mmCIF file of C-alpha atoms in Angstrom:
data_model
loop_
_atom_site.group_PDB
_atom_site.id
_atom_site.type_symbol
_atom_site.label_atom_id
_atom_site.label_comp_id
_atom_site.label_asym_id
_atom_site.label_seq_id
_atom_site.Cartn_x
_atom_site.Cartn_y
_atom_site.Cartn_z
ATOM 1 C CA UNK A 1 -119.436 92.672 -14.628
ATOM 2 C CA UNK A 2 -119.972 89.688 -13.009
ATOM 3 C CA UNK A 3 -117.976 88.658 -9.422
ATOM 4 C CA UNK A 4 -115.228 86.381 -9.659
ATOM 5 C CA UNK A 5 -115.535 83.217 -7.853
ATOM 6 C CA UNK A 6 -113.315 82.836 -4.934
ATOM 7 C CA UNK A 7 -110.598 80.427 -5.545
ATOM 8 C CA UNK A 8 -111.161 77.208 -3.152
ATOM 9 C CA UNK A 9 -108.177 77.477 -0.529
ATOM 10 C CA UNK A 10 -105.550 74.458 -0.225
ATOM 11 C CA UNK A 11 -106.198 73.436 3.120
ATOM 12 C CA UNK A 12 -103.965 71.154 4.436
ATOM 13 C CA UNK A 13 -103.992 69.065 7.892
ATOM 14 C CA UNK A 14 -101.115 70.165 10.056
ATOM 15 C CA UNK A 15 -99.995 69.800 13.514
ATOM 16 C CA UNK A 16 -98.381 72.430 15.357
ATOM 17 C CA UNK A 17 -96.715 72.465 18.072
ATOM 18 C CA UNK A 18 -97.803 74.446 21.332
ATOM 19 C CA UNK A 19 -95.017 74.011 23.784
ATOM 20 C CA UNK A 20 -91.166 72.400 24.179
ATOM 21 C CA UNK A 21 -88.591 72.450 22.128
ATOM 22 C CA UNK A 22 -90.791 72.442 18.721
ATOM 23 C CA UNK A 23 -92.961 75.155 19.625
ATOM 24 C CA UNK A 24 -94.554 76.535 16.777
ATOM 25 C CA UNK A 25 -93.606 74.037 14.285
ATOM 26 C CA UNK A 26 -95.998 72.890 11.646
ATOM 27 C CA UNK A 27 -95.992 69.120 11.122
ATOM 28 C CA UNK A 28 -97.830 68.236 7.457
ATOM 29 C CA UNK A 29 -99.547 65.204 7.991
ATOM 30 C CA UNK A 30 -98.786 63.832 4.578
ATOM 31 C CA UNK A 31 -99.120 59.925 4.784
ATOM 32 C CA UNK A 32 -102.125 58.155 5.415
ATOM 33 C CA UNK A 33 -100.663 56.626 8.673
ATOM 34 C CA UNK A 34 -98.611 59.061 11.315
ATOM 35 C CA UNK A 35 -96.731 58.010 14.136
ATOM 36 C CA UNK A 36 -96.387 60.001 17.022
ATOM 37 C CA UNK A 37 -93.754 59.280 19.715
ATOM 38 C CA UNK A 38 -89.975 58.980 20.957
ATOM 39 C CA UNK A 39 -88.281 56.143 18.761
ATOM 40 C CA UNK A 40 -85.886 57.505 15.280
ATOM 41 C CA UNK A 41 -88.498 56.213 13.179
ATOM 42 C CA UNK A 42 -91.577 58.159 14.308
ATOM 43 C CA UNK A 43 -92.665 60.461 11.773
ATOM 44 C CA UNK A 44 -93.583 62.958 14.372
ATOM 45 C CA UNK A 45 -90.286 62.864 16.738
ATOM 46 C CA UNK A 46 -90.532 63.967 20.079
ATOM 47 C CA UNK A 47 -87.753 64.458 22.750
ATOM 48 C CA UNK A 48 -89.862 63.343 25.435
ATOM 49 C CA UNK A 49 -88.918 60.874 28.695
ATOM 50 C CA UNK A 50 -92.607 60.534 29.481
ATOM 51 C CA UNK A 51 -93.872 59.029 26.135
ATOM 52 C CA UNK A 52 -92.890 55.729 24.344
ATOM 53 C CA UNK A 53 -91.182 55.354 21.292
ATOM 54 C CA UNK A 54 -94.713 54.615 19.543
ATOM 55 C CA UNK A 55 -97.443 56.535 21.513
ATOM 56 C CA UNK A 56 -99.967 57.461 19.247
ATOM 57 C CA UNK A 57 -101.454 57.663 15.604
ATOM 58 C CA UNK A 58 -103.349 59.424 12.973
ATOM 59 C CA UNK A 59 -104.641 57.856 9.874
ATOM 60 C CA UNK A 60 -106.117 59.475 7.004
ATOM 61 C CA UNK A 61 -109.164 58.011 6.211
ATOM 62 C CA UNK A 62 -111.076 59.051 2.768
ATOM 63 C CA UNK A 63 -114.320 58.294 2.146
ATOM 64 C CA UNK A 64 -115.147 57.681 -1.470
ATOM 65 C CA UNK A 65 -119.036 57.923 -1.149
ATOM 66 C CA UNK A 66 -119.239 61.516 0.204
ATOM 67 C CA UNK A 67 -115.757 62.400 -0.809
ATOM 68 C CA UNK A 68 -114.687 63.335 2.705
ATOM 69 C CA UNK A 69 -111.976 63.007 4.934
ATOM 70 C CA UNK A 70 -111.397 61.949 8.821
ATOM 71 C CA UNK A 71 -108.322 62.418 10.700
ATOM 72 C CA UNK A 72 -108.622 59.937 12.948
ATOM 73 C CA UNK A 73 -106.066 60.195 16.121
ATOM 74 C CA UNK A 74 -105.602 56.657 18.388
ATOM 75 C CA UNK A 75 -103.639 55.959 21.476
ATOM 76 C CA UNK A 76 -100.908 53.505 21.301
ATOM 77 C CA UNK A 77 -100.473 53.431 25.268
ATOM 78 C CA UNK A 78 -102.690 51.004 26.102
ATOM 79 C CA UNK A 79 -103.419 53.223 29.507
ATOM 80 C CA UNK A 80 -105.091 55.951 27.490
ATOM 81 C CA UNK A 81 -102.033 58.312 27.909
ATOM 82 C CA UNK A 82 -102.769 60.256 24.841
ATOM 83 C CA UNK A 83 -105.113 63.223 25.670
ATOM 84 C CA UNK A 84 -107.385 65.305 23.642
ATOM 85 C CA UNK A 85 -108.415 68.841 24.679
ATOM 86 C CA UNK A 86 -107.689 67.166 27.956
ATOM 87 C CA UNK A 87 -109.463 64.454 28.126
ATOM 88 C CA UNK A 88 -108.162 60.632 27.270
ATOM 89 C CA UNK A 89 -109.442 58.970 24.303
ATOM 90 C CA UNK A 90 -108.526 55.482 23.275
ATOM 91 C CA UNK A 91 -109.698 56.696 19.375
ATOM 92 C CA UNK A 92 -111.247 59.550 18.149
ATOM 93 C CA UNK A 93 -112.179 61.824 15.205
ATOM 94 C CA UNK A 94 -109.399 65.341 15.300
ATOM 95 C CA UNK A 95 -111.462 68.524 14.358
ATOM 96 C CA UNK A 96 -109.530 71.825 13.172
ATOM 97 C CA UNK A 97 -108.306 73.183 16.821
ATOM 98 C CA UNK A 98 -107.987 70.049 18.770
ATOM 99 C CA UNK A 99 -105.551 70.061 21.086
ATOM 100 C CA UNK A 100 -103.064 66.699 21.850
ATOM 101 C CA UNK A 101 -101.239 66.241 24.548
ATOM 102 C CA UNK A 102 -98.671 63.421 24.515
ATOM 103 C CA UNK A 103 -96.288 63.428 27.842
ATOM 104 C CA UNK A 104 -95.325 67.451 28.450
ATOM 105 C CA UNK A 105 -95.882 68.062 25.023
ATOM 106 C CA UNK A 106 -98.996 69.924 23.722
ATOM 107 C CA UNK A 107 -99.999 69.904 19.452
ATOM 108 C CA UNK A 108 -102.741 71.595 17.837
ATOM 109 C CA UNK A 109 -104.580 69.691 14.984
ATOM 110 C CA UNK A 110 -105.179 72.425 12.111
ATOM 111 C CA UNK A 111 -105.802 72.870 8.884
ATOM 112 C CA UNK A 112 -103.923 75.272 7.110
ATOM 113 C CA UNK A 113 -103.581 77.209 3.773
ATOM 114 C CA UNK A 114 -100.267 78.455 2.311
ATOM 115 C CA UNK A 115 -100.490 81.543 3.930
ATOM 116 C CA UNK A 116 -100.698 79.768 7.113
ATOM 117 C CA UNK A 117 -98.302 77.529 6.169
ATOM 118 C CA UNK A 118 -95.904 80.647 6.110
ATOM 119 C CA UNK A 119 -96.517 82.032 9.246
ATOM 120 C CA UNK A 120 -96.504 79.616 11.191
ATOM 121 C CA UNK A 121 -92.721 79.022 9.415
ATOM 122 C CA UNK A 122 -92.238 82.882 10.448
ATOM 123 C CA UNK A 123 -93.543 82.776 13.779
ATOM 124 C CA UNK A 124 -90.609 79.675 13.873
ATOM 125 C CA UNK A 125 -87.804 81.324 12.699
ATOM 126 C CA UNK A 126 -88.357 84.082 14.636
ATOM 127 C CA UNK A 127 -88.864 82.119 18.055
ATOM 128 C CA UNK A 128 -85.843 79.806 16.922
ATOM 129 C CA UNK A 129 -83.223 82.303 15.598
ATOM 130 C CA UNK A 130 -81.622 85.229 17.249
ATOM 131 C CA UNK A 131 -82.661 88.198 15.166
ATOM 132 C CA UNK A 132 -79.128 89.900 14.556
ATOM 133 C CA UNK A 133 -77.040 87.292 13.550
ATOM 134 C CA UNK A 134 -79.778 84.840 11.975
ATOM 135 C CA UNK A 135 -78.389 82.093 14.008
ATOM 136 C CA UNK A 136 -80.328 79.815 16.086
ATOM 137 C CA UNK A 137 -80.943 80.995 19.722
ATOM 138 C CA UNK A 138 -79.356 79.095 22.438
ATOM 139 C CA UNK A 139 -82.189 77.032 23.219
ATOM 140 C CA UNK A 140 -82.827 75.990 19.621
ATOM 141 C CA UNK A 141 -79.198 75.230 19.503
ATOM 142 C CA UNK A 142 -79.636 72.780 22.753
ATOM 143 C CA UNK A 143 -82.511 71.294 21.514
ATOM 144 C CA UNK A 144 -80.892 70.370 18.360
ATOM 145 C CA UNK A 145 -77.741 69.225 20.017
ATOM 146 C CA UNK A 146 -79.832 67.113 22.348
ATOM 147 C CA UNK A 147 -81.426 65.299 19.564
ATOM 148 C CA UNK A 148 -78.302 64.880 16.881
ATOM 149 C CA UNK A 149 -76.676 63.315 21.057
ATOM 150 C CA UNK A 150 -79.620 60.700 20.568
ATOM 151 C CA UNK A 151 -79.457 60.007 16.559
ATOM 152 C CA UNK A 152 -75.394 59.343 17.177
ATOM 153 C CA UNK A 153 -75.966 57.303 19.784
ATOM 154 C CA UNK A 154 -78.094 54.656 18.292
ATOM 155 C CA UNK A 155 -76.773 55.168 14.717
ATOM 156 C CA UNK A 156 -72.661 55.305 16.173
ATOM 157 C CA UNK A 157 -72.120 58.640 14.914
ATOM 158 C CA UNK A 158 -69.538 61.272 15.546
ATOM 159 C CA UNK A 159 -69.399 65.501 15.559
ATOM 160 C CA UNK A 160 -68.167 68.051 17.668
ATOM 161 C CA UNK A 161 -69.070 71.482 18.974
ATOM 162 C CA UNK A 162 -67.443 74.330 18.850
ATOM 163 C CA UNK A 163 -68.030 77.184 21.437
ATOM 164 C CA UNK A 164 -66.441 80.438 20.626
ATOM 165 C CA UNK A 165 -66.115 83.849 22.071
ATOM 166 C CA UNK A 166 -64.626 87.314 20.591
ATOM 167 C CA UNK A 167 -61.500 88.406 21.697
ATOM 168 C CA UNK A 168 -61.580 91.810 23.582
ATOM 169 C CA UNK A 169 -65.337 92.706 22.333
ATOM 170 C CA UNK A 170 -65.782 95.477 25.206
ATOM 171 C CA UNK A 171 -63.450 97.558 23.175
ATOM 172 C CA UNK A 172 -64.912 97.737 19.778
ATOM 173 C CA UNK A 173 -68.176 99.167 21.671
ATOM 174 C CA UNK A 174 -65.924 101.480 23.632
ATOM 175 C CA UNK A 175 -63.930 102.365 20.564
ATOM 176 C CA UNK A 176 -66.151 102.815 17.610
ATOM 177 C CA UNK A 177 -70.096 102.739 19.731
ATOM 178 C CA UNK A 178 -72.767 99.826 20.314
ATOM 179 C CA UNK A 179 -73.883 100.780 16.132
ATOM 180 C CA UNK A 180 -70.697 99.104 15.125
ATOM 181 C CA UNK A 181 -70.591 96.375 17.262
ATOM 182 C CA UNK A 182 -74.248 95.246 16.254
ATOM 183 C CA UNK A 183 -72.656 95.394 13.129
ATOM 184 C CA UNK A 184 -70.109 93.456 14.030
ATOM 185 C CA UNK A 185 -71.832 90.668 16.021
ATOM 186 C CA UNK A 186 -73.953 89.997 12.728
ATOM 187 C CA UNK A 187 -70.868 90.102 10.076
ATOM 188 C CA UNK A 188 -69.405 87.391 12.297
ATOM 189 C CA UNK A 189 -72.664 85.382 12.477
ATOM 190 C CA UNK A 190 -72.049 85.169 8.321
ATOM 191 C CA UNK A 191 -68.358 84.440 8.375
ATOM 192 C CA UNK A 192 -69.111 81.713 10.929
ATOM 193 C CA UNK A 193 -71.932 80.209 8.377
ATOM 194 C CA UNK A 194 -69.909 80.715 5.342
ATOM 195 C CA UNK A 195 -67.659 78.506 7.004
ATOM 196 C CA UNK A 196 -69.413 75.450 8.113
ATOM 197 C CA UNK A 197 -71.219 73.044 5.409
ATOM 198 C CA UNK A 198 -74.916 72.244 4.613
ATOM 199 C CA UNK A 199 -76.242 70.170 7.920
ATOM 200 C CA UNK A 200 -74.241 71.704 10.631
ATOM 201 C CA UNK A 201 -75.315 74.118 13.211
ATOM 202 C CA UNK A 202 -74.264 77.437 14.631
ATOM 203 C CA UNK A 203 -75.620 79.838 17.565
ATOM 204 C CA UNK A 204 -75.115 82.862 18.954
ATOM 205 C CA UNK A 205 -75.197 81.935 22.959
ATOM 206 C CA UNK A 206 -75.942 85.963 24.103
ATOM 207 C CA UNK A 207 -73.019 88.551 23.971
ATOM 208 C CA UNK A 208 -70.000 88.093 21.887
ATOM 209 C CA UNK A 209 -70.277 84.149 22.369
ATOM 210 C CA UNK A 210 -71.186 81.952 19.264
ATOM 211 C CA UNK A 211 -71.514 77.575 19.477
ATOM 212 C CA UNK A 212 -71.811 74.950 16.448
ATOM 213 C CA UNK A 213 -71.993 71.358 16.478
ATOM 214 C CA UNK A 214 -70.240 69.679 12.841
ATOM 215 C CA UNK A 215 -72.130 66.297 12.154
ATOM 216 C CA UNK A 216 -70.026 63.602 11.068
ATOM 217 C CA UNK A 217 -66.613 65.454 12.389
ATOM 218 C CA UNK A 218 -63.875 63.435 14.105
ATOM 219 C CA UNK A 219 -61.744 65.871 16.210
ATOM 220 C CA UNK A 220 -58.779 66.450 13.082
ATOM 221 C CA UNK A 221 -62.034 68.165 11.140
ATOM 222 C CA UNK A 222 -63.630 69.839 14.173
ATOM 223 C CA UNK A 223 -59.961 71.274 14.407
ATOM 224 C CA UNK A 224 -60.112 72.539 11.046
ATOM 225 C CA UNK A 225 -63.127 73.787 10.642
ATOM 226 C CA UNK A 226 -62.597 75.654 13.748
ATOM 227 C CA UNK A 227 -59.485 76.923 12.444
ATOM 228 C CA UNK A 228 -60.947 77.913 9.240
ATOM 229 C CA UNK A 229 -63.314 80.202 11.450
ATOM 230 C CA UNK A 230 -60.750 82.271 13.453
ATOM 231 C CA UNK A 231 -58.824 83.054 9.909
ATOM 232 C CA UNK A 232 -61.711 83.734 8.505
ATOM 233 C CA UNK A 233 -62.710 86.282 11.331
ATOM 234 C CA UNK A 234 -59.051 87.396 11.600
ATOM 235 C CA UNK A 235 -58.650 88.084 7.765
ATOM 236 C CA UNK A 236 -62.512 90.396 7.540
ATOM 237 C CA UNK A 237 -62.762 93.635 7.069
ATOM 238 C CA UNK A 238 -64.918 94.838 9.869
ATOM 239 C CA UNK A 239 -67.286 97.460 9.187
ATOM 240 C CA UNK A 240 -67.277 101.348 11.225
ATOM 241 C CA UNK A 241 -70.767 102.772 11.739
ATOM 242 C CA UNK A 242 -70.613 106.400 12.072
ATOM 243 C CA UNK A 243 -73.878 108.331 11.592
ATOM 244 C CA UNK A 244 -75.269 105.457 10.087
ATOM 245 C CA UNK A 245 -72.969 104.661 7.473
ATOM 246 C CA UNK A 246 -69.946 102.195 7.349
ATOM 247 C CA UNK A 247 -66.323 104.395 7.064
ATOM 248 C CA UNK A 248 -63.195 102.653 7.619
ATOM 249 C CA UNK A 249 -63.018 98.843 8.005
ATOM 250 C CA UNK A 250 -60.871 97.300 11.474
ATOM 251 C CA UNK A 251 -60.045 93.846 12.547
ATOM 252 C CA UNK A 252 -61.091 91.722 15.274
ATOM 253 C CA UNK A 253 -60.228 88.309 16.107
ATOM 254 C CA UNK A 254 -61.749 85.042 18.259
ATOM 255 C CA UNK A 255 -60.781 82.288 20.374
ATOM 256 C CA UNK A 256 -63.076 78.372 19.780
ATOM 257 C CA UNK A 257 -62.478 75.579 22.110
ATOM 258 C CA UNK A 258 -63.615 71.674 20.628
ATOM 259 C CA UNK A 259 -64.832 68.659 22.194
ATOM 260 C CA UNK A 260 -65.907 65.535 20.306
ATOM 261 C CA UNK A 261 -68.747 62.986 20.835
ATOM 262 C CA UNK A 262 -68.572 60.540 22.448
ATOM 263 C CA UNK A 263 -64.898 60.672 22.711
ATOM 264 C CA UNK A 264 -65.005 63.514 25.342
ATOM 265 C CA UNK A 265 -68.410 62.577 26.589
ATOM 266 C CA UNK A 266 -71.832 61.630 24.892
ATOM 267 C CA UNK A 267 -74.081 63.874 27.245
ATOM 268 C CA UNK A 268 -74.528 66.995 25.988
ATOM 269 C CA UNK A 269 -74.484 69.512 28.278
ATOM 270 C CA UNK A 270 -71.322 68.020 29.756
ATOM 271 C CA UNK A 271 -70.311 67.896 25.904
ATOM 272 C CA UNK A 272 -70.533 71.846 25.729
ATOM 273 C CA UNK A 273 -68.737 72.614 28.865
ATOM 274 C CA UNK A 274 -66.011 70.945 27.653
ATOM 275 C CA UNK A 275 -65.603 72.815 24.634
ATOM 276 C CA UNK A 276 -66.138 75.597 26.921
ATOM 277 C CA UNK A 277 -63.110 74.606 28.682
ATOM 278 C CA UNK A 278 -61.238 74.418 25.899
ATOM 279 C CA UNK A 279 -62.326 77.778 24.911
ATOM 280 C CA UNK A 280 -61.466 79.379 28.208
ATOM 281 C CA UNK A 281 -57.762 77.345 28.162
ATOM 282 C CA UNK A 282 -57.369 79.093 24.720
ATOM 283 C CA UNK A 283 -57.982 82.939 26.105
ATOM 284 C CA UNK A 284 -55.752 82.202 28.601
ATOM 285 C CA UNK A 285 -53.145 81.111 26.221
ATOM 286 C CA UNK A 286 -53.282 84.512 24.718
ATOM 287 C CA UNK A 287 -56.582 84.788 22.623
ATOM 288 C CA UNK A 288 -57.081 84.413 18.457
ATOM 289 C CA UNK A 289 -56.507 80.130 18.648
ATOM 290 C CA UNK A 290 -58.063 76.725 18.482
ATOM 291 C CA UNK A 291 -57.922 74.775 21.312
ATOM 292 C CA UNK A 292 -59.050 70.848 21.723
ATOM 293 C CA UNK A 293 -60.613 69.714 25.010
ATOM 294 C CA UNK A 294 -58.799 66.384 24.510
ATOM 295 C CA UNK A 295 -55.122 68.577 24.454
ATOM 296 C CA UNK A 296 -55.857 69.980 27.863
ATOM 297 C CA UNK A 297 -53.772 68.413 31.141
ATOM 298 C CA UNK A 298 -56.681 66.968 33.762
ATOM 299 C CA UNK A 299 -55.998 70.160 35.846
ATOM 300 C CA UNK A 300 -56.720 72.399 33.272
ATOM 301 C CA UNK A 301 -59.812 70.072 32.334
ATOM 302 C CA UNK A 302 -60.893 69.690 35.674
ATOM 303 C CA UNK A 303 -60.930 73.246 36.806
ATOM 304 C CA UNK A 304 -63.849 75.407 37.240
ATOM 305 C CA UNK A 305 -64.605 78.558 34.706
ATOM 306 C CA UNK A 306 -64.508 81.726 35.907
ATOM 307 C CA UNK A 307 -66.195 84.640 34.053
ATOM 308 C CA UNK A 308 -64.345 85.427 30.908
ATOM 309 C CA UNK A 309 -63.377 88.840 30.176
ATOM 310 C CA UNK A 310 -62.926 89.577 26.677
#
């Protein structure tokens, strides 16, 4: 019986990203022309102080006689700030494996089949998500806070965020065993993103303490979304592990403090401590509520957080 021939694989040029915030993402470099560089518009975004909004480009460039195709990469600088495998180039021809650096960013020129496709998506989620709760990790969560900050700011947008913490934690471990409060930890990383619509964001920070940010949300719906999260928490049916399998269901419940952009402030860091303030304002006000940043007196506001304990 004769062989088979080996289906021809869908390569695809890609760039992927080899440090910051995006490491690990694949780019597709779909159109013909690519821009690289800080502003809204460029196709290939980067949250970078050291490069300008337009710093460098790729064109796709077929060539009809041989029926081949050049990926042609060109600095935008006009001081040769765009580097390839370390060296500055004005223009050049990208071969698979070439690495770009543009400011403290670093992108690998590839190309990739489908199966590559997907792992470089799985190596993502994985580096991007916290593996329990299927969240985003804390520093996916800042770096997609940092750059909604920027998109609001030039297109005079509004959200909030949300930071949230359970309420007495340390004694479902100490009651029912670390088993059940994994459990736990990832039931309430699905009521939290049950609650929240398509576009917003939620995190777990490390612990027992979770974070969102609602696009589009003046305080009123920040408020209400927050509140639909504690009811929802309150009202589950937590799950017992014992030797493995779930027994009797208990309750838990947790305290969410909000702060709004740019009402509260439109850095955001500062944006997050606020709502952290908030948070901490509600535990103190006895646990299992919503509290706003903006309802707080200025010495509540203004004081420094001490450790929370449950």
């Amino acid at each position: 019986m004769p062989k088979s021939k080996r289906q021809t694989r869908d390569l695809r040029p890609a760039l992927v990203f080899l440090s910051g915030d995006l490491l690990a993402v694949p780019i597709p470099l779909e159109r013909e022309e690519v821009i690289l560089g800080r502003a809204l518009e460029a196709d290939v975004r980067i949250n970078d102080t050291k490069i300008l909004r337009r710093h460098a480009r790729i064109n796709t460039i077929f060539n009809a006689q041989n029926e081949t195709t050049s990926y042609v990469l060109t600095d935008l600088t006009s001081s040769d700030a765009t580097l390839l495998n370390g060296q500055p180039i004005a223009q050049e021809i990208l071969q698979p494996g070439d690495k770009i650096t543009v400011g403290e960013h670093i992108l690998r020129f590839e190309m990739l089949d489908e199966i590559d496709r997907e792992y470089q998506r799985q190596i993502r989620r994985l580096l991007s998500h916290d593996d329990l709760t299927k969240l985003l990790s804390s520093r996916s969560f800042f770096s997609e806070l940092r750059r909604e900050s920027e998109r609001a700011k030039q297109e005079k947008r509004v959200f909030c965020v949300l930071m949230m913490d359970i309420d007495y934690f340390k004694t479902v471990n100490d009651t029912y065993g670390h088993l059940t409060g994994s459990k736990t930890l990832e039931e309430i990383g699905l009521c939290i993103t049950q609650s929240l619509r398509s576009g917003d964001a939620a995190a777990r920070f490390g612990g027992e303490e979770f974070a969102a940010f609602l696009l589009d949300a003046e305080l009123a719906q920040g408020l209400f979304a927050a509140e639909r999260i504690r009811a929802e928490i309150e009202n589950h049916e937590f799950s017992v592990i014992r030797q493995g399998k779930s027994s009797a269901a208990y309750h838990i419940t947790i305290s969410i403090g909000v702060a709004t952009f740019p009402k509260d402030s439109s850095d955001p860091i500062e944006l997050v401590e606020m709502a952290d303030s908030a948070l901490y304002h509600a535990k103190r006000a006895g646990r299992n509520r919503v509290c706003a940043y903006q309802d707080l007196n200025p010495e509540d506001a203004n004081k420094p957080l001490p450790p929370r304990r449950d």
